Short mmCIF file of C-alpha atoms and ligand atoms in Angstrom, two decimals:
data_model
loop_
_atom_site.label_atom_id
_atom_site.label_comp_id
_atom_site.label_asym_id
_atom_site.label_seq_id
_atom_site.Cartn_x
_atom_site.Cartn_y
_atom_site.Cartn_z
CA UNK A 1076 161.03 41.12 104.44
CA UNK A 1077 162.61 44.58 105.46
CA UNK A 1078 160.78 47.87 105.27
CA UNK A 1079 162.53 48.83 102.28
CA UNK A 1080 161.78 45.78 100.20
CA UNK A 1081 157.78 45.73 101.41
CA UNK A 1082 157.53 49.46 100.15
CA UNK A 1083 158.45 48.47 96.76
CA UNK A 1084 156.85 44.84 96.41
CA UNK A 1085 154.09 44.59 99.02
CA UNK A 1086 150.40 44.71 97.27
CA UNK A 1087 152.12 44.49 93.84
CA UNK A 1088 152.52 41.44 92.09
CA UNK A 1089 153.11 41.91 88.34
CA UNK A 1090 149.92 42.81 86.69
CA UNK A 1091 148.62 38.82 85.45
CA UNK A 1092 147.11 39.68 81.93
CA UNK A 1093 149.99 41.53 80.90
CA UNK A 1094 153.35 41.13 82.97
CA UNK A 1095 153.31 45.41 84.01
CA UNK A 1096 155.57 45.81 86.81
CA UNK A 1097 153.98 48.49 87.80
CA UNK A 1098 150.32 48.19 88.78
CA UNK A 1099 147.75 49.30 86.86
CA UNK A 1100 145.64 52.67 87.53
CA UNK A 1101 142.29 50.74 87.72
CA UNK A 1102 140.36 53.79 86.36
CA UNK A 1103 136.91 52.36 86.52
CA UNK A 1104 133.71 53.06 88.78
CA UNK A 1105 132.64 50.18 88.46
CA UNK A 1106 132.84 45.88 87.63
CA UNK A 1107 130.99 43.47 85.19
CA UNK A 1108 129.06 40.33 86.91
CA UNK A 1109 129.56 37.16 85.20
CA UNK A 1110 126.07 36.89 86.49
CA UNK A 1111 124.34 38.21 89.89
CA UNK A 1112 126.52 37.23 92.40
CA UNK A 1113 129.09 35.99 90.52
CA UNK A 1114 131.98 38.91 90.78
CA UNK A 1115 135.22 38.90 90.47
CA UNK A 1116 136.01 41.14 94.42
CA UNK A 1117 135.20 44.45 92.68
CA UNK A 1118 131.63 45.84 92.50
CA UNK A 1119 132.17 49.35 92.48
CA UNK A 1120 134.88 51.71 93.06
CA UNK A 1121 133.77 53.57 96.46
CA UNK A 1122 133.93 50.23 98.14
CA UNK A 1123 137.04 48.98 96.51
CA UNK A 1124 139.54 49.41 93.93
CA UNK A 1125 142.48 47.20 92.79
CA UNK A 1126 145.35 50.14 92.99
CA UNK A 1127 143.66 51.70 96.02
CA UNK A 1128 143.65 47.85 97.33
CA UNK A 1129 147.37 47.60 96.58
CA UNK A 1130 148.05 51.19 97.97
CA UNK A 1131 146.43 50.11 101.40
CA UNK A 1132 148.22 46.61 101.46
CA UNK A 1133 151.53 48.58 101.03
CA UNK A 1134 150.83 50.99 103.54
CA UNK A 1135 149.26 48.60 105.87
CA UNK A 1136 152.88 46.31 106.17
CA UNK A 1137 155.02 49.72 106.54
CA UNK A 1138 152.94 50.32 109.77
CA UNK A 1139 152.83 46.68 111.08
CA UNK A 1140 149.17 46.83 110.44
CA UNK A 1141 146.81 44.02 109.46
CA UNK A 1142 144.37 46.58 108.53
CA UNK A 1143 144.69 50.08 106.06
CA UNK A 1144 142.20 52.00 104.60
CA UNK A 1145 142.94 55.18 102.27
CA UNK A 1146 141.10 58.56 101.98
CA UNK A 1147 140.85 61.21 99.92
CA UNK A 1148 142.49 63.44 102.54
CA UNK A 1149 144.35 63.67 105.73
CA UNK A 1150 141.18 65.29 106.75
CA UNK A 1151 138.65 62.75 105.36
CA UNK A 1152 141.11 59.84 107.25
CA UNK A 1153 140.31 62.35 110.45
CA UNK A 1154 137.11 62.79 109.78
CA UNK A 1155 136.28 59.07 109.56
CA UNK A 1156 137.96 57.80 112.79
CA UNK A 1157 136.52 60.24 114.50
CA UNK A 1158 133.31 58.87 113.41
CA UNK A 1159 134.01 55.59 115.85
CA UNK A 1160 133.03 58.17 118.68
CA UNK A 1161 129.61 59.80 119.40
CA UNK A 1162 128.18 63.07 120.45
CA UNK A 1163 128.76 62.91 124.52
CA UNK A 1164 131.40 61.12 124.24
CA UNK A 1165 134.74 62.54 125.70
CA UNK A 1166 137.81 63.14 123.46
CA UNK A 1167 140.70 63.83 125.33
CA UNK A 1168 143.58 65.56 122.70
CA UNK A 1169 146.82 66.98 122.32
CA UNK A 1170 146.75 70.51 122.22
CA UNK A 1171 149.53 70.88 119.75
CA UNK A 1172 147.94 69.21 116.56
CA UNK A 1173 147.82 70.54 113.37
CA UNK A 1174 145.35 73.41 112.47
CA UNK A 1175 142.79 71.61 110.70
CA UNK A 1176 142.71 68.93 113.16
CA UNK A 1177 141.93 71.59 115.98
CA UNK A 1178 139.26 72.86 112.98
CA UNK A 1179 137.48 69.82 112.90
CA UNK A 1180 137.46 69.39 116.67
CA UNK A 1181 136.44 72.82 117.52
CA UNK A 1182 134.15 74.04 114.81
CA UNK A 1183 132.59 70.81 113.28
CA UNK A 1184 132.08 68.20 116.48
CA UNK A 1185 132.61 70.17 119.74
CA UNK A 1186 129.30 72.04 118.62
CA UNK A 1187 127.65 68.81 117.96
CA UNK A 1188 128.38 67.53 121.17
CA UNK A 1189 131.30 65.93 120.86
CA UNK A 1190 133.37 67.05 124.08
CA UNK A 1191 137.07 68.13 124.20
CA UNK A 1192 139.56 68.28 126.69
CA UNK A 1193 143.30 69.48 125.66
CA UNK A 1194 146.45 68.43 127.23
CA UNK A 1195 150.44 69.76 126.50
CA UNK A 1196 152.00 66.98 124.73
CA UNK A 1197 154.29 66.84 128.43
CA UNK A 1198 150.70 66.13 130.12
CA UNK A 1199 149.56 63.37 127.75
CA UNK A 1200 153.00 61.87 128.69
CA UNK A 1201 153.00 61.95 132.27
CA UNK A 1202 149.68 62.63 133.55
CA UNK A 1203 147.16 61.31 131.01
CA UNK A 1204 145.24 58.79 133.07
CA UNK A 1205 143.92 61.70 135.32
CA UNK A 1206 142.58 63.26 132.65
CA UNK A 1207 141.01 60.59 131.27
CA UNK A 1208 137.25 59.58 132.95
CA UNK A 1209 134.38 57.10 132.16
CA UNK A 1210 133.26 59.09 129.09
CA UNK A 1211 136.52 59.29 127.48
CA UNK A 1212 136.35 57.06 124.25
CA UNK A 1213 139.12 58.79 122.46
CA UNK A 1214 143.01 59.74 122.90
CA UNK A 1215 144.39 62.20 119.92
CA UNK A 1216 147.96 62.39 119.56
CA UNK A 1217 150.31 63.64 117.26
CA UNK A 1218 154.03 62.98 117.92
CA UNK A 1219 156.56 65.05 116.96
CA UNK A 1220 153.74 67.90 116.99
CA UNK A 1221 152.80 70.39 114.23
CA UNK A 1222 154.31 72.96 114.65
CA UNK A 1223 156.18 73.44 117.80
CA UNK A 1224 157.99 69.59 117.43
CA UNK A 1225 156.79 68.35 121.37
CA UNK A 1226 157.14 64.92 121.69
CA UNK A 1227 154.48 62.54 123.58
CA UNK A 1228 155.20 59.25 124.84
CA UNK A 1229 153.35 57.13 122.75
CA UNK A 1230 153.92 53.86 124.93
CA UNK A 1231 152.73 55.99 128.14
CA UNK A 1232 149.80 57.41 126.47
CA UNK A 1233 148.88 54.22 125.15
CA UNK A 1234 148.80 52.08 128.66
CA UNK A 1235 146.67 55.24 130.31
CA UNK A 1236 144.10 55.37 127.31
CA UNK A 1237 143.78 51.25 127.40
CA UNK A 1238 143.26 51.65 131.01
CA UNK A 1239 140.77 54.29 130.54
CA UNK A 1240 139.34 52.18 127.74
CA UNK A 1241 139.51 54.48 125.01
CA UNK A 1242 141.17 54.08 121.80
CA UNK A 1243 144.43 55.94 121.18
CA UNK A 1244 144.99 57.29 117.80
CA UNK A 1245 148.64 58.86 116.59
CA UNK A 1246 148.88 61.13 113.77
CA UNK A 1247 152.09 59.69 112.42
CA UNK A 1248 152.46 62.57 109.61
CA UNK A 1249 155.58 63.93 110.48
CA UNK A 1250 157.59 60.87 111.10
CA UNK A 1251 155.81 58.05 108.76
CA UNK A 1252 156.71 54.55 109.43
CA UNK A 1253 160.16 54.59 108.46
CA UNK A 1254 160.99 56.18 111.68
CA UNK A 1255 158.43 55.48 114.04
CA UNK A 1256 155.66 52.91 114.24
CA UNK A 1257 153.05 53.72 116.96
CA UNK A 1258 151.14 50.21 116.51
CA UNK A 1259 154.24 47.74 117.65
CA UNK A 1260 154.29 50.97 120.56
CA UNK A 1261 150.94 50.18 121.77
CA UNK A 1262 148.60 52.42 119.76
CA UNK A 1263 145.20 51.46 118.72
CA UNK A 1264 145.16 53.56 115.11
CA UNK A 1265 147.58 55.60 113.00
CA UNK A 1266 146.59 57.87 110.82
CA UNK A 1267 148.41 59.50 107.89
CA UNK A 1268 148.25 62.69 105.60
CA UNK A 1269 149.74 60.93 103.10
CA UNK A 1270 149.95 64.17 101.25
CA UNK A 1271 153.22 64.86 103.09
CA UNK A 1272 156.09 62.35 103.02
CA UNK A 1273 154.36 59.24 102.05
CA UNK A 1274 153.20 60.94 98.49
CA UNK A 1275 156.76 62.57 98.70
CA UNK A 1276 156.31 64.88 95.79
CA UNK A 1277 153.40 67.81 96.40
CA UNK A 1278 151.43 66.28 93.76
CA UNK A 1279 148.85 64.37 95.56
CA UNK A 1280 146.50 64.81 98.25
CA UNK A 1281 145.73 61.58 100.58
CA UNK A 1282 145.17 60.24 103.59
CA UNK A 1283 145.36 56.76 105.40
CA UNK A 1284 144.34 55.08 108.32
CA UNK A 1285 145.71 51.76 110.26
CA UNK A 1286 145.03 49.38 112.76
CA UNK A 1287 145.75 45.68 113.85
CA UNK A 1288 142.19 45.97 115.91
CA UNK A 1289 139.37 43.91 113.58
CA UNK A 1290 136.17 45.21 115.84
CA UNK A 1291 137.95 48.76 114.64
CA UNK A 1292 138.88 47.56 111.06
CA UNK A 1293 135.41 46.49 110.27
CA UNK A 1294 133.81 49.74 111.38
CA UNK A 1295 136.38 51.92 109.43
CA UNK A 1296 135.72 49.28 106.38
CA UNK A 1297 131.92 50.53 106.56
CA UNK A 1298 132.56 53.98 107.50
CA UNK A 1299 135.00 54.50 104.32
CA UNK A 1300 132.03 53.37 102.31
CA UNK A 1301 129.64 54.63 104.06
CA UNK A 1302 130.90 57.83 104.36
CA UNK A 1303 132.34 57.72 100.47
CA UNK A 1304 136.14 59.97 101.06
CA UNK A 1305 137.59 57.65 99.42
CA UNK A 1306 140.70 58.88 97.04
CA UNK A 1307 140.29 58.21 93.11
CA UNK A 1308 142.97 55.62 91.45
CA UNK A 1309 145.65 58.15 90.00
CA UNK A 1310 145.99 59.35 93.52
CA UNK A 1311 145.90 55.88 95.31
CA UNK A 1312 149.04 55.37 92.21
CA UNK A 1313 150.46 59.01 93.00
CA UNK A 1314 150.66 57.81 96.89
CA UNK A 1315 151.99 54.18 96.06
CA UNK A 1316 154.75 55.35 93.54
CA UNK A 1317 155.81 57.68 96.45
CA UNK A 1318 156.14 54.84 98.87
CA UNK A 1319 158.60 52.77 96.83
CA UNK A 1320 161.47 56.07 97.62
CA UNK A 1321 160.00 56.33 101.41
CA UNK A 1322 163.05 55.15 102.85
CA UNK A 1323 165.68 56.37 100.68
CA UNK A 1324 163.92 60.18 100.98
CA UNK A 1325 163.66 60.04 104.54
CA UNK A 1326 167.09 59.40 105.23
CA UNK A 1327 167.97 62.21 103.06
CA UNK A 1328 165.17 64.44 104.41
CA UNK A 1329 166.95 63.64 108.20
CA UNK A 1330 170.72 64.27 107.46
CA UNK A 1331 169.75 67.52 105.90
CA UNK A 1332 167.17 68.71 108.55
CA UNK A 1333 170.26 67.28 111.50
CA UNK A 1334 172.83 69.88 109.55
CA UNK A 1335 170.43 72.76 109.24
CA UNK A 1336 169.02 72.05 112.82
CA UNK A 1337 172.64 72.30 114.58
CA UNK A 1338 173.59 75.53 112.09
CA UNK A 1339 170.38 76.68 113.30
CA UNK A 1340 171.14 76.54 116.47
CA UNK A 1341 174.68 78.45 116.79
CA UNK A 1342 173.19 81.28 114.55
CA UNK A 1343 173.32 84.57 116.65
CA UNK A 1344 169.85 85.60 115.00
CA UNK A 1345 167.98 82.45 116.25
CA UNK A 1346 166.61 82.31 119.80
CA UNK A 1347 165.43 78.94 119.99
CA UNK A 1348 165.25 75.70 117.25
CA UNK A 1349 162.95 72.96 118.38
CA UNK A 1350 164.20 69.51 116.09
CA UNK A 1351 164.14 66.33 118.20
CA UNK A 1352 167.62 65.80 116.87
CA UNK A 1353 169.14 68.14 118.77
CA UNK A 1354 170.54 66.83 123.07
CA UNK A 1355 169.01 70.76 123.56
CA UNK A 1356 165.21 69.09 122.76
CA UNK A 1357 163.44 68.47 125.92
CA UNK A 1358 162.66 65.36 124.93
CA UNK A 1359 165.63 64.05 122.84
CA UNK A 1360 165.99 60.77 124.77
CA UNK A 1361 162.15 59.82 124.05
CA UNK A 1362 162.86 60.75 120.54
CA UNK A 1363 165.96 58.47 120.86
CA UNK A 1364 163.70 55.80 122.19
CA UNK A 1365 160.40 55.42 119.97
CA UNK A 1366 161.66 56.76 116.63
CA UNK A 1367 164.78 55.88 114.25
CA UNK A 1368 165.25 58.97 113.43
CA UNK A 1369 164.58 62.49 113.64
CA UNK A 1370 162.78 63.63 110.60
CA UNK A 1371 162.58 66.44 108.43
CA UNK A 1372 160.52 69.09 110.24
CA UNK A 1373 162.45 71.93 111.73
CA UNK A 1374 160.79 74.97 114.06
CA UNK A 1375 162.75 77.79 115.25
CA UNK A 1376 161.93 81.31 116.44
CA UNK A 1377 163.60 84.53 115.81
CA UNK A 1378 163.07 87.98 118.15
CA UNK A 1379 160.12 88.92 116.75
CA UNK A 1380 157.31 88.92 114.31
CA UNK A 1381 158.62 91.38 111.92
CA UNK A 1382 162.68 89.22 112.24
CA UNK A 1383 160.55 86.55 110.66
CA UNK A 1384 158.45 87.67 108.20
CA UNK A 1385 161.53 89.32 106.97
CA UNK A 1386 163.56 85.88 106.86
CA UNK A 1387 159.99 84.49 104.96
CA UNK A 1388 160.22 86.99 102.63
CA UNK A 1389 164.28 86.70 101.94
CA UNK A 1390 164.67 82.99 101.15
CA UNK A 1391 164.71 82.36 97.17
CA UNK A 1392 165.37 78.39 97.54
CA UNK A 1393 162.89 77.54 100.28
CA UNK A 1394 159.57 77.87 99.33
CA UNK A 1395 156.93 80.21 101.22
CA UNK A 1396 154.16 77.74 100.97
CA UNK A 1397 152.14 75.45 103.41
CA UNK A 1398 152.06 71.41 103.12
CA UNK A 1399 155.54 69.74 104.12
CA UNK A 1400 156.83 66.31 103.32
CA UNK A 1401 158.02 66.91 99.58
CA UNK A 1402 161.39 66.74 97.93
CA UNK A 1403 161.55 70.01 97.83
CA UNK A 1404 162.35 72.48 100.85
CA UNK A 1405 159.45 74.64 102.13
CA UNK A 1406 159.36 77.51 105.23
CA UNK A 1407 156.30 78.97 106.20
CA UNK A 1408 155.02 81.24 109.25
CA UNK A 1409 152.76 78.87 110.39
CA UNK A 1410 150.91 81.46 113.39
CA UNK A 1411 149.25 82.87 109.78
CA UNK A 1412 149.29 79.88 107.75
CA UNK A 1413 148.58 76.10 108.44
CA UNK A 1414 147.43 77.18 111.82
CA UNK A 1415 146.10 80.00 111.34
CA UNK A 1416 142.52 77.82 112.99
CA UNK A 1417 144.19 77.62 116.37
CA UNK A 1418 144.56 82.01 116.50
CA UNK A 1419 142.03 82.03 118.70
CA UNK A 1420 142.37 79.29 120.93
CA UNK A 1421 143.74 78.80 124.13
CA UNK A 1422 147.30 77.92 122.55
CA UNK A 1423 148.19 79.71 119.59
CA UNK A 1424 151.36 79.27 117.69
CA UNK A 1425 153.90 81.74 118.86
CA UNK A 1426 154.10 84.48 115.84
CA UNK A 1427 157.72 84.61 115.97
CA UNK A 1428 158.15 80.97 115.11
CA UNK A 1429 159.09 79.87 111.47
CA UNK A 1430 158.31 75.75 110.34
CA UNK A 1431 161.29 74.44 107.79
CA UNK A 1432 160.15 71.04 105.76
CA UNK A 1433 163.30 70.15 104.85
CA UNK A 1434 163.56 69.48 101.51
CA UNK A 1435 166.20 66.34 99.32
CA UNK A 1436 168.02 69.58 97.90
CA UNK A 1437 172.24 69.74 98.71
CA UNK A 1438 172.26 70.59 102.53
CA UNK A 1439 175.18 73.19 101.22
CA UNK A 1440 172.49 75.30 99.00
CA UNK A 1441 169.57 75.18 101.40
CA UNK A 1442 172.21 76.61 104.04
CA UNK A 1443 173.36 79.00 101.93
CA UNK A 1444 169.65 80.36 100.77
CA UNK A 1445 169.15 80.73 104.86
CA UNK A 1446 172.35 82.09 105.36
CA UNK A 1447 171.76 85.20 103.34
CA UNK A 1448 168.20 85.53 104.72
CA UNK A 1449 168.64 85.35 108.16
CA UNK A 1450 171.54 88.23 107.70
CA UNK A 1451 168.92 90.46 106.74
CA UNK A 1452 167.50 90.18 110.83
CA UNK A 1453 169.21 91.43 113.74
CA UNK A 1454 171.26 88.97 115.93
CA UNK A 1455 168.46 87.90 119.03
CA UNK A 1456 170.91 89.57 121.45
CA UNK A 1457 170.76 92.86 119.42
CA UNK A 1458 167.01 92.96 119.14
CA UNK A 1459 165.93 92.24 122.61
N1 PLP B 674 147.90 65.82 110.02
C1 PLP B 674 149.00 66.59 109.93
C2 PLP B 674 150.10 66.41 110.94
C3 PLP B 674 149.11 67.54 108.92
O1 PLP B 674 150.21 68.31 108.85
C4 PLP B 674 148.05 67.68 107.98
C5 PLP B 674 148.11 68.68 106.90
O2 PLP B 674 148.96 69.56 106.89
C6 PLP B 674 146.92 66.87 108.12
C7 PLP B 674 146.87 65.94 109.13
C8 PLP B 674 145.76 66.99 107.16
O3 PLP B 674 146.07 66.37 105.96
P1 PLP B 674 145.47 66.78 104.52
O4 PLP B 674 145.97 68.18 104.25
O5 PLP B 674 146.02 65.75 103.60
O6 PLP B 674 143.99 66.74 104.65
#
């Protein structure tokens, strides 16, 4: 069956005992036994859970995996691959990830002993085997990146990380499946926030993990047990509901974002948009090649600081808030916001740069809302 039909049937029979289309929020900790032994598949909630089941069987087909396992967060999904690795062992990572990836890798595991090498998203692409040595377990990608929109070459990066031996995992936030699958590219795991587009909505927070590996299944099976960050059944519901639009969103969400990105670019206050849409982006044939389209996420940088903030503080349409992927439109400044973590690293987020989650809304009114606030700044010519 095609994507579109799988998002809205896959995991999701009818309910049996009473014909509900719509599957049931299972809200129950725990199962009766008929007697000891003698269950029915549930025995308690942390280890399974009919609508988080169904959620992760959904999820699962959209990314061609045999395997999917949800979490409470985007985090928690992080948290617990990460867990497949050990103190010593060498993580080599883009160095364009989101914040609270570069968090978790530089406050909670490097001081543990975990240790961390960082590559450009370019250098994963072309030059990741030499970075790569007999400790490296671990490859961390995210493609497009958060927030500058780099591109990596996910089947590249996946030959040099199974020749290194080390299991590469892509952060496939930005894109979802709908547009790019990293597993059928050669990736070992994908992992989700699906607080972003997947939930669709800003009502849920989530996260997911996939692979088609079973030595890696069954140790993410334990660890989400193990480790309990599992999500609770209204969200595993929130996340599934969301999925069943996933397609029709995202096309939306990438005929807006291609409008705004090209208006973007001809607009004598902008000095640079980065949308892999656009022939100008670097890597627009690689974009071409591994995804079916562009996405929703738009960066672009203005003159200067203050030529920002001022646009952030003009818009009445687009949001000011952090978190991208919902129907509506959000901007943010994301050098004080979502990565505000990566300040004081050896690649922070330029301060002139502003993120755009394009939002469902009429590509005529979002235009219009950025229109007026970007008058407000003086052309980049002017202010250099
Ligand atoms: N990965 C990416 C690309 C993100 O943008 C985010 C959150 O913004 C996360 C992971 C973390 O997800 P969550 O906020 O659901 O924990």
């Amino acid at each position: 069956m095609d994507f579109e039909t799988r998002a809205i049937h896959e995991g999701q029979e009818p309910d049996p005992t009473t014909g509900s289309v719509i599957p049931p929020i299972y809200q129950t900790s725990t199962y009766v036994h008929e007697e000891v032994g003698a269950h029915k598949g549930y025995v308690y909630s942390r280890s399974a859970n009919p609508t988080r089941t169904a959620l992760e069987t959904c999820l699962a087909s959209l990314e061609g995996a045999d395997h999917g396992f949800a979490f409470a967060s985007g985090m928690a999904a992080t948290t617990t691959v990460m867990q497949l690795v050990n103190p010593g062992d060498r993580i080599v990572s883009v160095n364009d990830v989101y914040g609270g990836t570069y968090r978790l890798f530089s406050k909670v595991l490097e001081p543990k002993g975990y240790d961390f090498s960082y590559l450009s998203a370019e250098q994963v692409t072309s030059d990741l085997a030499s970075a790569c040595d007999d400790k490296t377990r671990l490859v961390w990608i995210e493609t497009p990146t958060n927030p500058l929109m780099n591109l990596v070459d996910i089947r590249a990066a996946a030959e040099a990380a199974k020749a290194a031996g080390a299991l590469l995992v892509v952060d496939n936030t930005f894109a979802t499946p709908y547009l790019q699958r990293p597993l059928d590219l050669g990736a070992d795991i994908v992992v989700h926030s699906t607080t972003k587009y997947l939930g669709g909505h800003s009502d849920v927070i989530g996260g997911f993990a996939a692979t088609n590996d079973p030595t890696v299944a069954e140790r993410l099976k334990f660890l989400q047990n193990a480790t309990g960050s599992v999500p609770g059944p209204f969200d595993s519901w929130l996340v599934l509901r969301g999925l069943k639009t996933l397609a029709v969103r995202m096309d939306r969400h990438c005929a807006n974002a291609e409008r705004i990105a090209a208006w973007l670019e001809e607009h004598p206050a902008v000095e640079r948009v980065r949308y892999p849409g656009l022939t100008s982006h670097p890597e627009h044939e690689l974009a071409r090649s591994q995804m079916s389209g562009f996405g929703g996420m738009i960066s672009f940088e203005l003159a200067t600081k203050e030529a920002a903030l001022e646009v952030l503080r003009s818009t009445d349409l687009w949001l000011l808030a952090e978190s991208l992927g919902g129907v509506e439109s959000l901007i943010e400044h994301p050098g004080a916001m979502t990565h505000a973590s990566t300040a004081d690293s050896p690649f922070p987020t330029p301060d002139t740069l502003i993120r755009l989650s394009v939002g469902i809304e009429s590509a005529d009114d979002l235009l219009a809302d950025l229109e007026q606030a970007l008058a407000k700044v003086p052309s980049a010519a002017g202010a250099s």
